[in-house]
């Protein structure tokens, strides 16, 4: 899985769950601890308000502010096809 895909999936998980852990993301995506930290840094750089708190056992729990959570968006079939078309091209050229 490419980083861009992983970042989108992590962002979705942050919207759906109260918190994420480094260990959980390492297992979910089969990546290293450093990769997860790099992904969090990329999300922060992109403006996602991500932060961590320690639980009673000392493990960091990563989350976003409640107001930053996104609600599910309903797309029509045509809108979904247009998005897939853009992703399939992957060349960044929208002309």
JSON list of C-alpha atoms in Angstrom, two decimals:
[
{"chain": "A", "resi": 1, "resn": "UNK", "atom": "CA", "xyz": [0.00, 0.00, 0.00]},
{"chain": "A", "resi": 2, "resn": "UNK", "atom": "CA", "xyz": [1.33, 3.41, -0.95]},
{"chain": "A", "resi": 3, "resn": "UNK", "atom": "CA", "xyz": [1.69, 6.14, 1.66]},
{"chain": "A", "resi": 4, "resn": "UNK", "atom": "CA", "xyz": [-1.07, 8.26, 0.15]},
{"chain": "A", "resi": 5, "resn": "UNK", "atom": "CA", "xyz": [-3.54, 5.36, 0.42]},
{"chain": "A", "resi": 6, "resn": "UNK", "atom": "CA", "xyz": [-2.41, 4.63, 3.97]},
{"chain": "A", "resi": 7, "resn": "UNK", "atom": "CA", "xyz": [-2.80, 8.29, 4.99]},
{"chain": "A", "resi": 8, "resn": "UNK", "atom": "CA", "xyz": [-6.35, 8.37, 3.65]},
{"chain": "A", "resi": 9, "resn": "UNK", "atom": "CA", "xyz": [-7.18, 5.16, 5.50]},
{"chain": "A", "resi": 10, "resn": "UNK", "atom": "CA", "xyz": [-5.64, 6.46, 8.75]},
{"chain": "A", "resi": 11, "resn": "UNK", "atom": "CA", "xyz": [-7.69, 9.65, 8.38]},
{"chain": "A", "resi": 12, "resn": "UNK", "atom": "CA", "xyz": [-10.83, 7.55, 7.94]},
{"chain": "A", "resi": 13, "resn": "UNK", "atom": "CA", "xyz": [-9.96, 5.52, 11.03]},
{"chain": "A", "resi": 14, "resn": "UNK", "atom": "CA", "xyz": [-9.44, 8.71, 13.03]},
{"chain": "A", "resi": 15, "resn": "UNK", "atom": "CA", "xyz": [-12.96, 9.79, 12.03]},
{"chain": "A", "resi": 16, "resn": "UNK", "atom": "CA", "xyz": [-14.48, 6.43, 12.97]},
{"chain": "A", "resi": 17, "resn": "UNK", "atom": "CA", "xyz": [-12.70, 5.53, 16.21]},
{"chain": "A", "resi": 18, "resn": "UNK", "atom": "CA", "xyz": [-12.11, 7.41, 19.45]},
{"chain": "A", "resi": 19, "resn": "UNK", "atom": "CA", "xyz": [-8.34, 6.79, 19.19]},
{"chain": "A", "resi": 20, "resn": "UNK", "atom": "CA", "xyz": [-5.62, 4.82, 17.40]},
{"chain": "A", "resi": 21, "resn": "UNK", "atom": "CA", "xyz": [-2.42, 3.26, 18.71]},
{"chain": "A", "resi": 22, "resn": "UNK", "atom": "CA", "xyz": [0.96, 2.90, 17.04]},
{"chain": "A", "resi": 23, "resn": "UNK", "atom": "CA", "xyz": [0.90, -0.85, 17.65]},
{"chain": "A", "resi": 24, "resn": "UNK", "atom": "CA", "xyz": [-2.57, -1.15, 16.13]},
{"chain": "A", "resi": 25, "resn": "UNK", "atom": "CA", "xyz": [-1.56, 0.74, 12.99]},
{"chain": "A", "resi": 26, "resn": "UNK", "atom": "CA", "xyz": [1.65, -1.27, 12.67]},
{"chain": "A", "resi": 27, "resn": "UNK", "atom": "CA", "xyz": [-0.44, -4.45, 12.68]},
{"chain": "A", "resi": 28, "resn": "UNK", "atom": "CA", "xyz": [-3.20, -3.09, 10.44]},
{"chain": "A", "resi": 29, "resn": "UNK", "atom": "CA", "xyz": [-0.83, -1.90, 7.71]},
{"chain": "A", "resi": 30, "resn": "UNK", "atom": "CA", "xyz": [2.17, -4.23, 8.29]},
{"chain": "A", "resi": 31, "resn": "UNK", "atom": "CA", "xyz": [4.53, -1.28, 8.62]},
{"chain": "A", "resi": 32, "resn": "UNK", "atom": "CA", "xyz": [7.23, -0.23, 11.06]},
{"chain": "A", "resi": 33, "resn": "UNK", "atom": "CA", "xyz": [6.85, 2.08, 14.04]},
{"chain": "A", "resi": 34, "resn": "UNK", "atom": "CA", "xyz": [8.89, 4.72, 12.17]},
{"chain": "A", "resi": 35, "resn": "UNK", "atom": "CA", "xyz": [6.49, 4.53, 9.21]},
{"chain": "A", "resi": 36, "resn": "UNK", "atom": "CA", "xyz": [3.51, 5.18, 11.48]},
{"chain": "A", "resi": 37, "resn": "UNK", "atom": "CA", "xyz": [5.26, 8.21, 13.03]},
{"chain": "A", "resi": 38, "resn": "UNK", "atom": "CA", "xyz": [6.11, 9.47, 9.52]},
{"chain": "A", "resi": 39, "resn": "UNK", "atom": "CA", "xyz": [2.46, 9.06, 8.53]},
{"chain": "A", "resi": 40, "resn": "UNK", "atom": "CA", "xyz": [1.33, 11.04, 11.59]},
{"chain": "A", "resi": 41, "resn": "UNK", "atom": "CA", "xyz": [3.84, 13.77, 10.73]},
{"chain": "A", "resi": 42, "resn": "UNK", "atom": "CA", "xyz": [2.50, 13.88, 7.15]},
{"chain": "A", "resi": 43, "resn": "UNK", "atom": "CA", "xyz": [-1.07, 14.19, 8.44]},
{"chain": "A", "resi": 44, "resn": "UNK", "atom": "CA", "xyz": [-0.04, 17.02, 10.78]},
{"chain": "A", "resi": 45, "resn": "UNK", "atom": "CA", "xyz": [1.73, 18.78, 7.92]},
{"chain": "A", "resi": 46, "resn": "UNK", "atom": "CA", "xyz": [-1.45, 18.46, 5.86]},
{"chain": "A", "resi": 47, "resn": "UNK", "atom": "CA", "xyz": [-3.38, 20.25, 8.61]},
{"chain": "A", "resi": 48, "resn": "UNK", "atom": "CA", "xyz": [-5.01, 17.32, 10.40]},
{"chain": "A", "resi": 49, "resn": "UNK", "atom": "CA", "xyz": [-5.20, 18.27, 14.11]},
{"chain": "A", "resi": 50, "resn": "UNK", "atom": "CA", "xyz": [-3.79, 15.02, 15.48]},
{"chain": "A", "resi": 51, "resn": "UNK", "atom": "CA", "xyz": [-2.49, 14.68, 19.03]},
{"chain": "A", "resi": 52, "resn": "UNK", "atom": "CA", "xyz": [-1.71, 11.96, 21.57]},
{"chain": "A", "resi": 53, "resn": "UNK", "atom": "CA", "xyz": [-2.49, 11.24, 25.19]},
{"chain": "A", "resi": 54, "resn": "UNK", "atom": "CA", "xyz": [-1.17, 8.44, 27.37]},
{"chain": "A", "resi": 55, "resn": "UNK", "atom": "CA", "xyz": [-3.57, 5.87, 28.77]},
{"chain": "A", "resi": 56, "resn": "UNK", "atom": "CA", "xyz": [-3.28, 4.42, 32.31]},
{"chain": "A", "resi": 57, "resn": "UNK", "atom": "CA", "xyz": [-0.78, 1.84, 31.05]},
{"chain": "A", "resi": 58, "resn": "UNK", "atom": "CA", "xyz": [1.43, 4.50, 29.46]},
{"chain": "A", "resi": 59, "resn": "UNK", "atom": "CA", "xyz": [0.58, 3.70, 25.83]},
{"chain": "A", "resi": 60, "resn": "UNK", "atom": "CA", "xyz": [0.03, 6.70, 23.55]},
{"chain": "A", "resi": 61, "resn": "UNK", "atom": "CA", "xyz": [-3.44, 6.98, 22.06]},
{"chain": "A", "resi": 62, "resn": "UNK", "atom": "CA", "xyz": [-3.62, 9.16, 18.95]},
{"chain": "A", "resi": 63, "resn": "UNK", "atom": "CA", "xyz": [-6.76, 11.09, 18.11]},
{"chain": "A", "resi": 64, "resn": "UNK", "atom": "CA", "xyz": [-8.14, 14.19, 16.44]},
{"chain": "A", "resi": 65, "resn": "UNK", "atom": "CA", "xyz": [-10.27, 16.90, 17.97]},
{"chain": "A", "resi": 66, "resn": "UNK", "atom": "CA", "xyz": [-13.97, 16.13, 17.90]},
{"chain": "A", "resi": 67, "resn": "UNK", "atom": "CA", "xyz": [-14.71, 19.16, 15.74]},
{"chain": "A", "resi": 68, "resn": "UNK", "atom": "CA", "xyz": [-12.22, 17.88, 13.12]},
{"chain": "A", "resi": 69, "resn": "UNK", "atom": "CA", "xyz": [-14.09, 14.61, 12.62]},
{"chain": "A", "resi": 70, "resn": "UNK", "atom": "CA", "xyz": [-15.69, 14.33, 9.22]},
{"chain": "A", "resi": 71, "resn": "UNK", "atom": "CA", "xyz": [-19.13, 12.94, 8.61]},
{"chain": "A", "resi": 72, "resn": "UNK", "atom": "CA", "xyz": [-19.78, 10.32, 5.98]},
{"chain": "A", "resi": 73, "resn": "UNK", "atom": "CA", "xyz": [-20.46, 11.67, 2.51]},
{"chain": "A", "resi": 74, "resn": "UNK", "atom": "CA", "xyz": [-22.96, 10.05, 0.19]},
{"chain": "A", "resi": 75, "resn": "UNK", "atom": "CA", "xyz": [-21.94, 10.02, -3.45]},
{"chain": "A", "resi": 76, "resn": "UNK", "atom": "CA", "xyz": [-23.97, 9.24, -6.53]},
{"chain": "A", "resi": 77, "resn": "UNK", "atom": "CA", "xyz": [-22.76, 6.51, -8.86]},
{"chain": "A", "resi": 78, "resn": "UNK", "atom": "CA", "xyz": [-21.54, 9.10, -11.37]},
{"chain": "A", "resi": 79, "resn": "UNK", "atom": "CA", "xyz": [-19.60, 10.99, -8.68]},
{"chain": "A", "resi": 80, "resn": "UNK", "atom": "CA", "xyz": [-17.98, 7.79, -7.46]},
{"chain": "A", "resi": 81, "resn": "UNK", "atom": "CA", "xyz": [-16.96, 6.82, -11.00]},
{"chain": "A", "resi": 82, "resn": "UNK", "atom": "CA", "xyz": [-15.42, 10.26, -11.54]},
{"chain": "A", "resi": 83, "resn": "UNK", "atom": "CA", "xyz": [-13.36, 9.89, -8.36]},
{"chain": "A", "resi": 84, "resn": "UNK", "atom": "CA", "xyz": [-12.15, 6.43, -9.36]},
{"chain": "A", "resi": 85, "resn": "UNK", "atom": "CA", "xyz": [-11.22, 7.76, -12.78]},
{"chain": "A", "resi": 86, "resn": "UNK", "atom": "CA", "xyz": [-9.07, 10.47, -11.18]},
{"chain": "A", "resi": 87, "resn": "UNK", "atom": "CA", "xyz": [-7.36, 7.97, -8.87]},
{"chain": "A", "resi": 88, "resn": "UNK", "atom": "CA", "xyz": [-6.76, 5.45, -11.68]},
{"chain": "A", "resi": 89, "resn": "UNK", "atom": "CA", "xyz": [-4.92, 8.05, -13.78]},
{"chain": "A", "resi": 90, "resn": "UNK", "atom": "CA", "xyz": [-2.60, 8.83, -10.91]},
{"chain": "A", "resi": 91, "resn": "UNK", "atom": "CA", "xyz": [-0.53, 11.22, -13.04]},
{"chain": "A", "resi": 92, "resn": "UNK", "atom": "CA", "xyz": [-1.70, 14.43, -11.40]},
{"chain": "A", "resi": 93, "resn": "UNK", "atom": "CA", "xyz": [-2.79, 15.81, -14.78]},
{"chain": "A", "resi": 94, "resn": "UNK", "atom": "CA", "xyz": [-6.43, 16.79, -14.64]},
{"chain": "A", "resi": 95, "resn": "UNK", "atom": "CA", "xyz": [-6.72, 17.93, -18.26]}
]
